[in-house]
Tab-separated table of C-alpha atoms in Angstrom:
chain	number	residue	atom	x	y	z
F	1	MET	CA	-22.636	10.649	-9.335
F	2	ASN	CA	-23.676	14.325	-9.679
F	3	LEU	CA	-20.832	15.853	-11.669
F	4	PHE	CA	-22.013	19.403	-10.973
F	5	MET	CA	-21.324	18.875	-7.275
F	6	LYS	CA	-17.785	17.590	-7.800
F	7	HIS	CA	-14.758	19.777	-8.372
F	8	LYS	CA	-12.134	18.554	-10.813
F	9	THR	CA	-9.009	19.428	-8.833
F	10	HIS	CA	-7.979	15.843	-8.187
F	11	GLU	CA	-9.416	13.345	-10.616
F	12	LYS	CA	-8.640	9.650	-10.648
F	13	PRO	CA	-9.672	6.981	-13.115
F	14	TYR	CA	-11.422	4.035	-11.564
F	15	ILE	CA	-13.450	1.007	-12.541
F	16	LYS	CA	-17.072	0.957	-11.441
F	17	ILE	CA	-18.397	-2.548	-10.823
F	18	THR	CA	-22.002	-3.463	-11.508
F	19	LEU	CA	-23.251	-6.795	-10.211
F	20	THR	CA	-25.065	-8.967	-12.723
F	21	ASP	CA	-27.677	-11.678	-12.257
F	22	THR	CA	-25.629	-14.340	-14.020
F	23	LYS	CA	-24.042	-17.659	-13.138
F	24	PRO	CA	-20.280	-17.022	-13.192
F	25	THR	CA	-17.831	-19.908	-13.306
F	26	ILE	CA	-14.915	-20.421	-10.913
F	27	PHE	CA	-12.733	-18.563	-13.459
F	28	ASP	CA	-14.972	-15.482	-13.813
F	29	SER	CA	-15.268	-12.221	-11.907
F	30	LYS	CA	-17.849	-12.636	-9.168
F	31	VAL	CA	-18.989	-12.005	-5.627
F	32	GLY	CA	-19.772	-14.999	-3.433
F	33	GLY	CA	-19.983	-18.621	-4.470
F	34	PHE	CA	-16.923	-20.776	-5.056
F	35	GLY	CA	-13.742	-19.313	-6.471
F	36	TYR	CA	-10.809	-20.805	-8.294
F	37	ILE	CA	-8.462	-22.954	-6.178
F	38	PRO	CA	-5.560	-24.779	-7.901
F	39	HIS	CA	-5.229	-28.553	-7.666
F	40	ASP	CA	-2.474	-28.310	-5.059
F	41	LYS	CA	-4.092	-25.571	-2.926
F	42	ASP	CA	-6.932	-25.417	-0.400
F	43	PHE	CA	-9.310	-22.834	1.017
F	44	PRO	CA	-7.384	-20.172	2.949
F	45	CYS	CA	-7.910	-20.480	6.712
F	46	ASP	CA	-7.530	-18.264	9.759
F	47	SER	CA	-5.107	-19.084	12.572
F	48	GLN	CA	-7.757	-21.273	14.220
F	49	GLY	CA	-8.165	-23.423	11.120
F	50	ASN	CA	-11.516	-21.951	10.037
F	51	GLN	CA	-11.880	-21.759	6.276
F	52	LEU	CA	-12.431	-18.287	4.853
F	53	ARG	CA	-15.189	-17.679	2.329
F	54	LEU	CA	-14.927	-15.990	-1.072
F	55	LEU	CA	-16.033	-12.375	-0.881
F	56	ALA	CA	-15.055	-11.521	-4.439
F	57	GLN	CA	-12.887	-12.613	-7.351
F	58	ILE	CA	-11.708	-10.433	-10.238
F	59	ASP	CA	-10.586	-11.544	-13.676
F	60	CYS	CA	-7.822	-8.972	-14.085
F	61	SER	CA	-7.844	-9.218	-17.886
F	62	LYS	CA	-11.243	-7.466	-17.815
F	63	VAL	CA	-9.970	-4.485	-15.824
F	64	ASN	CA	-8.246	-1.748	-17.828
F	65	LEU	CA	-6.592	0.345	-15.137
F	66	GLU	CA	-2.999	1.532	-14.825
F	67	ASP	CA	-0.921	-0.405	-12.282
F	68	PHE	CA	-3.583	-3.118	-11.955
F	69	PRO	CA	-2.596	-6.656	-13.060
F	70	LYS	CA	-3.270	-7.295	-16.740
F	71	SER	CA	-4.046	-10.993	-16.334
F	72	GLY	CA	-4.754	-13.613	-13.700
F	73	LEU	CA	-7.279	-13.747	-10.862
F	74	LEU	CA	-7.340	-11.525	-7.789
F	75	GLN	CA	-9.341	-12.908	-4.869
F	76	PHE	CA	-10.652	-11.479	-1.609
F	77	TRP	CA	-11.530	-13.924	1.165
F	78	ILE	CA	-13.003	-13.142	4.583
F	79	LEU	CA	-14.203	-15.052	7.621
F	80	ASN	CA	-17.944	-15.669	7.911
F	81	HIS	CA	-18.141	-14.023	11.330
F	82	GLU	CA	-19.762	-10.936	12.837
F	83	SER	CA	-16.399	-9.152	12.442
F	84	CYS	CA	-16.248	-10.131	8.742
F	85	GLY	CA	-12.597	-10.972	9.393
F	86	TYR	CA	-11.775	-7.364	10.256
F	87	ASP	CA	-9.213	-6.752	12.994
F	88	LEU	CA	-9.500	-3.180	14.264
F	89	LYS	CA	-6.144	-3.372	16.089
F	90	ASN	CA	-4.288	-4.826	13.119
F	91	PRO	CA	-6.185	-4.241	9.840
F	92	ARG	CA	-3.165	-5.428	7.802
F	93	LYS	CA	-2.950	-8.850	9.416
F	94	GLN	CA	-4.139	-11.396	6.860
F	95	ASP	CA	-5.723	-13.838	9.248
F	96	GLY	CA	-9.478	-13.223	9.186
F	97	PHE	CA	-9.093	-12.043	5.605
F	98	ARG	CA	-6.821	-12.951	2.727
F	99	VAL	CA	-5.939	-11.411	-0.641
F	100	ILE	CA	-4.678	-13.978	-3.129
F	101	TYR	CA	-3.403	-13.424	-6.661
F	102	TYR	CA	-2.985	-16.182	-9.236
F	103	SER	CA	-0.965	-15.039	-12.233
F	104	GLU	CA	-1.770	-18.204	-14.161
F	105	ILE	CA	-4.999	-20.203	-14.175
F	106	ASP	CA	-5.276	-23.949	-14.685
F	107	LYS	CA	-8.512	-24.497	-16.600
F	108	THR	CA	-8.478	-28.219	-15.758
F	109	VAL	CA	-9.689	-27.338	-12.242
F	110	THR	CA	-13.419	-28.007	-11.901
F	111	GLU	CA	-16.034	-26.469	-9.630
F	112	GLN	CA	-16.782	-29.876	-8.147
F	113	GLU	CA	-13.125	-30.267	-7.222
F	114	VAL	CA	-13.223	-26.917	-5.414
F	115	ILE	CA	-16.495	-27.796	-3.657
F	116	SER	CA	-14.966	-31.061	-2.448
F	117	LYS	CA	-12.412	-28.986	-0.491
F	118	PHE	CA	-15.125	-27.090	1.372
F	119	ILE	CA	-15.312	-27.844	5.097
F	120	GLU	CA	-17.984	-26.276	7.286
F	121	ASN	CA	-16.630	-24.342	10.238
F	122	ARG	CA	-18.263	-23.130	13.447
F	123	TYR	CA	-19.345	-19.843	11.880
F	124	ASP	CA	-21.077	-21.153	8.774
F	125	ASP	CA	-24.466	-21.398	10.464
F	126	GLU	CA	-24.410	-17.645	11.068
F	127	VAL	CA	-25.766	-15.021	8.678
F	128	PHE	CA	-23.011	-12.437	8.971
F	129	PHE	CA	-21.439	-13.020	5.548
F	130	PRO	CA	-22.171	-9.866	3.507
F	131	VAL	CA	-22.708	-11.578	0.138
F	132	LYS	CA	-26.241	-12.967	0.037
F	133	LYS	CA	-26.282	-14.051	-3.609
F	134	GLU	CA	-23.566	-15.121	-6.042
F	135	CYS	CA	-23.338	-12.590	-8.888
F	136	GLY	CA	-21.163	-11.774	-11.855
F	137	MET	CA	-19.478	-8.424	-12.501
F	138	LEU	CA	-19.611	-5.796	-15.229
F	139	PHE	CA	-16.731	-3.281	-15.366
F	140	THR	CA	-17.113	0.344	-16.511
F	141	PRO	CA	-14.297	2.952	-16.653
F	142	GLU	CA	-15.186	6.149	-14.771
F	143	ILE	CA	-13.552	9.284	-13.357
F	144	ASP	CA	-13.574	9.828	-9.587
F	145	PHE	CA	-13.200	13.002	-7.509
F	146	ASP	CA	-11.505	13.500	-4.166
F	147	ASN	CA	-14.233	15.323	-2.235
F	148	LYS	CA	-16.692	12.467	-1.799
F	149	GLU	CA	-15.097	10.997	1.330
F	150	ASP	CA	-17.654	9.985	3.973
F	151	GLU	CA	-20.505	10.616	1.536
F	152	SER	CA	-22.142	7.208	1.593
F	153	GLU	CA	-24.656	8.176	-1.100
F	154	ASP	CA	-21.776	8.224	-3.602
F	155	ALA	CA	-20.481	4.787	-2.621
F	156	CYS	CA	-20.278	2.010	-5.170
F	157	HIS	CA	-18.414	-1.193	-5.927
F	158	GLN	CA	-15.145	-0.128	-7.471
F	159	ILE	CA	-11.430	-0.603	-8.152
F	160	GLY	CA	-9.203	2.479	-7.910
F	161	GLY	CA	-10.416	6.021	-7.372
F	162	TYR	CA	-11.374	7.416	-3.981
F	163	PRO	CA	-12.946	5.297	-1.245
F	164	CYS	CA	-16.153	5.850	0.670
F	165	PHE	CA	-16.467	5.107	4.378
F	166	VAL	CA	-19.217	4.802	6.942
F	167	GLY	CA	-18.198	5.945	10.429
F	168	PHE	CA	-14.436	5.649	9.779
F	169	GLU	CA	-11.911	8.415	10.537
F	170	SER	CA	-8.477	6.989	9.661
F	171	LEU	CA	-8.323	7.688	5.930
F	172	LYS	CA	-5.229	9.913	6.225
F	173	LYS	CA	-3.408	7.157	8.098
F	174	ILE	CA	-4.224	4.667	5.347
F	175	LYS	CA	-3.255	7.038	2.551
F	176	LYS	CA	0.317	7.413	3.801
F	177	LYS	CA	1.391	4.026	2.470
F	178	HIS	CA	-1.711	2.264	1.171
F	179	ASP	CA	-2.606	4.763	-1.521
F	180	PHE	CA	-4.478	2.549	-4.002
F	181	LEU	CA	-8.068	1.359	-3.521
F	182	LEU	CA	-7.673	-2.265	-4.540
F	183	PHE	CA	-11.338	-3.148	-4.113
F	184	GLN	CA	-14.464	-1.687	-2.559
F	185	LEU	CA	-17.741	-3.532	-1.969
F	186	ASP	CA	-20.802	-1.515	-1.007
F	187	MET	CA	-24.361	-2.460	-0.039
F	188	ASP	CA	-26.500	-3.577	-3.000
F	189	PHE	CA	-29.890	-4.996	-3.900
F	190	TRP	CA	-31.994	-5.840	-6.958
F	191	ASP	CA	-34.879	-3.640	-8.109
F	192	ASP	CA	-37.318	-5.826	-6.177
F	193	ASP	CA	-35.373	-4.965	-2.987
F	194	GLU	CA	-33.768	-8.395	-2.746
F	195	LEU	CA	-30.488	-7.903	-0.879
F	196	ILE	CA	-27.318	-8.923	-2.702
F	197	ILE	CA	-24.680	-7.333	-0.461
F	198	CYS	CA	-25.459	-6.477	3.145
F	199	TRP	CA	-22.724	-5.447	5.563
F	200	GLU	CA	-23.887	-4.978	9.148
F	201	ASN	CA	-25.462	-1.555	9.828
F	202	ALA	CA	-25.274	-0.510	6.169
F	203	GLY	CA	-21.475	-0.647	6.201
F	204	ILE	CA	-18.927	-0.982	3.431
F	205	GLY	CA	-15.745	-2.988	2.839
F	206	ASN	CA	-12.485	-1.587	1.408
F	207	PHE	CA	-9.074	-3.050	0.622
F	208	PHE	CA	-6.023	-0.785	0.158
F	209	ILE	CA	-2.524	-1.445	-1.121
F	210	ASN	CA	0.644	0.516	-1.773
F	211	SER	CA	0.740	1.337	-5.491
F	212	LYS	CA	4.417	0.364	-5.784
F	213	LYS	CA	3.706	-3.055	-4.311
F	214	LEU	CA	0.717	-3.397	-6.622
F	215	LYS	CA	3.003	-2.885	-9.631
F	216	LYS	CA	5.170	-5.709	-8.285
F	217	LEU	CA	2.091	-7.919	-7.779
F	218	ASP	CA	2.948	-8.101	-4.078
F	219	PHE	CA	-0.302	-8.530	-2.132
F	220	SER	CA	1.268	-9.424	1.200
F	221	ASP	CA	0.568	-5.991	2.730
F	222	VAL	CA	-3.084	-5.025	2.263
F	223	TRP	CA	-5.105	-2.774	4.580
F	224	TYR	CA	-8.608	-4.147	5.054
F	225	ASN	CA	-11.263	-1.774	6.367
F	226	CYS	CA	-14.750	-2.931	7.252
F	227	SER	CA	-16.851	-0.045	8.514
F	228	PHE	CA	-20.217	-0.822	10.069
């Protein structure tokens, strides 16, 4: 981010996320792969019974940000479909996407147990899922500025701060009640140009929540935006 091009009128702390070429476990922060599912739970599904796939999982104990959970796992699941689970008419309806928070983690759960719960659905042969490679996460505290909206060159993976959009014009509508950027996942690739994250048409995914509900660890009302 070019600091000389950013005014300091409205600054916000945020956590910048860097993807790492590691092999995270089901208890670690990650994008893609298999996430933690308790013994008595299953993969979240849409209303048609199609299992959702893990977009990202965050170990909250690694994120030092006011109002964000101090422990537990926060997960983001979406449908492997050309829509990426996004419902333009009702972006708060957790059907094609799901946000799940586990305040306590049972370390007796194994990856094989989670994999055994996996059931292929009719979309799993498609290539629409944005995460192309399972990766770990590295968190870095940063300061964000409020005049980068719609500037895709400033986009990054992040928690908190100000969002970036591609071809999306309803930010003011979101800000009225969903004022906290819970998670943002941008396009990404390794130095050898291998794609890691690829939304359709160079898009970006954002999840928003009301900051008061975040403090209460209430993730029932999340605004999911997928712009592509």
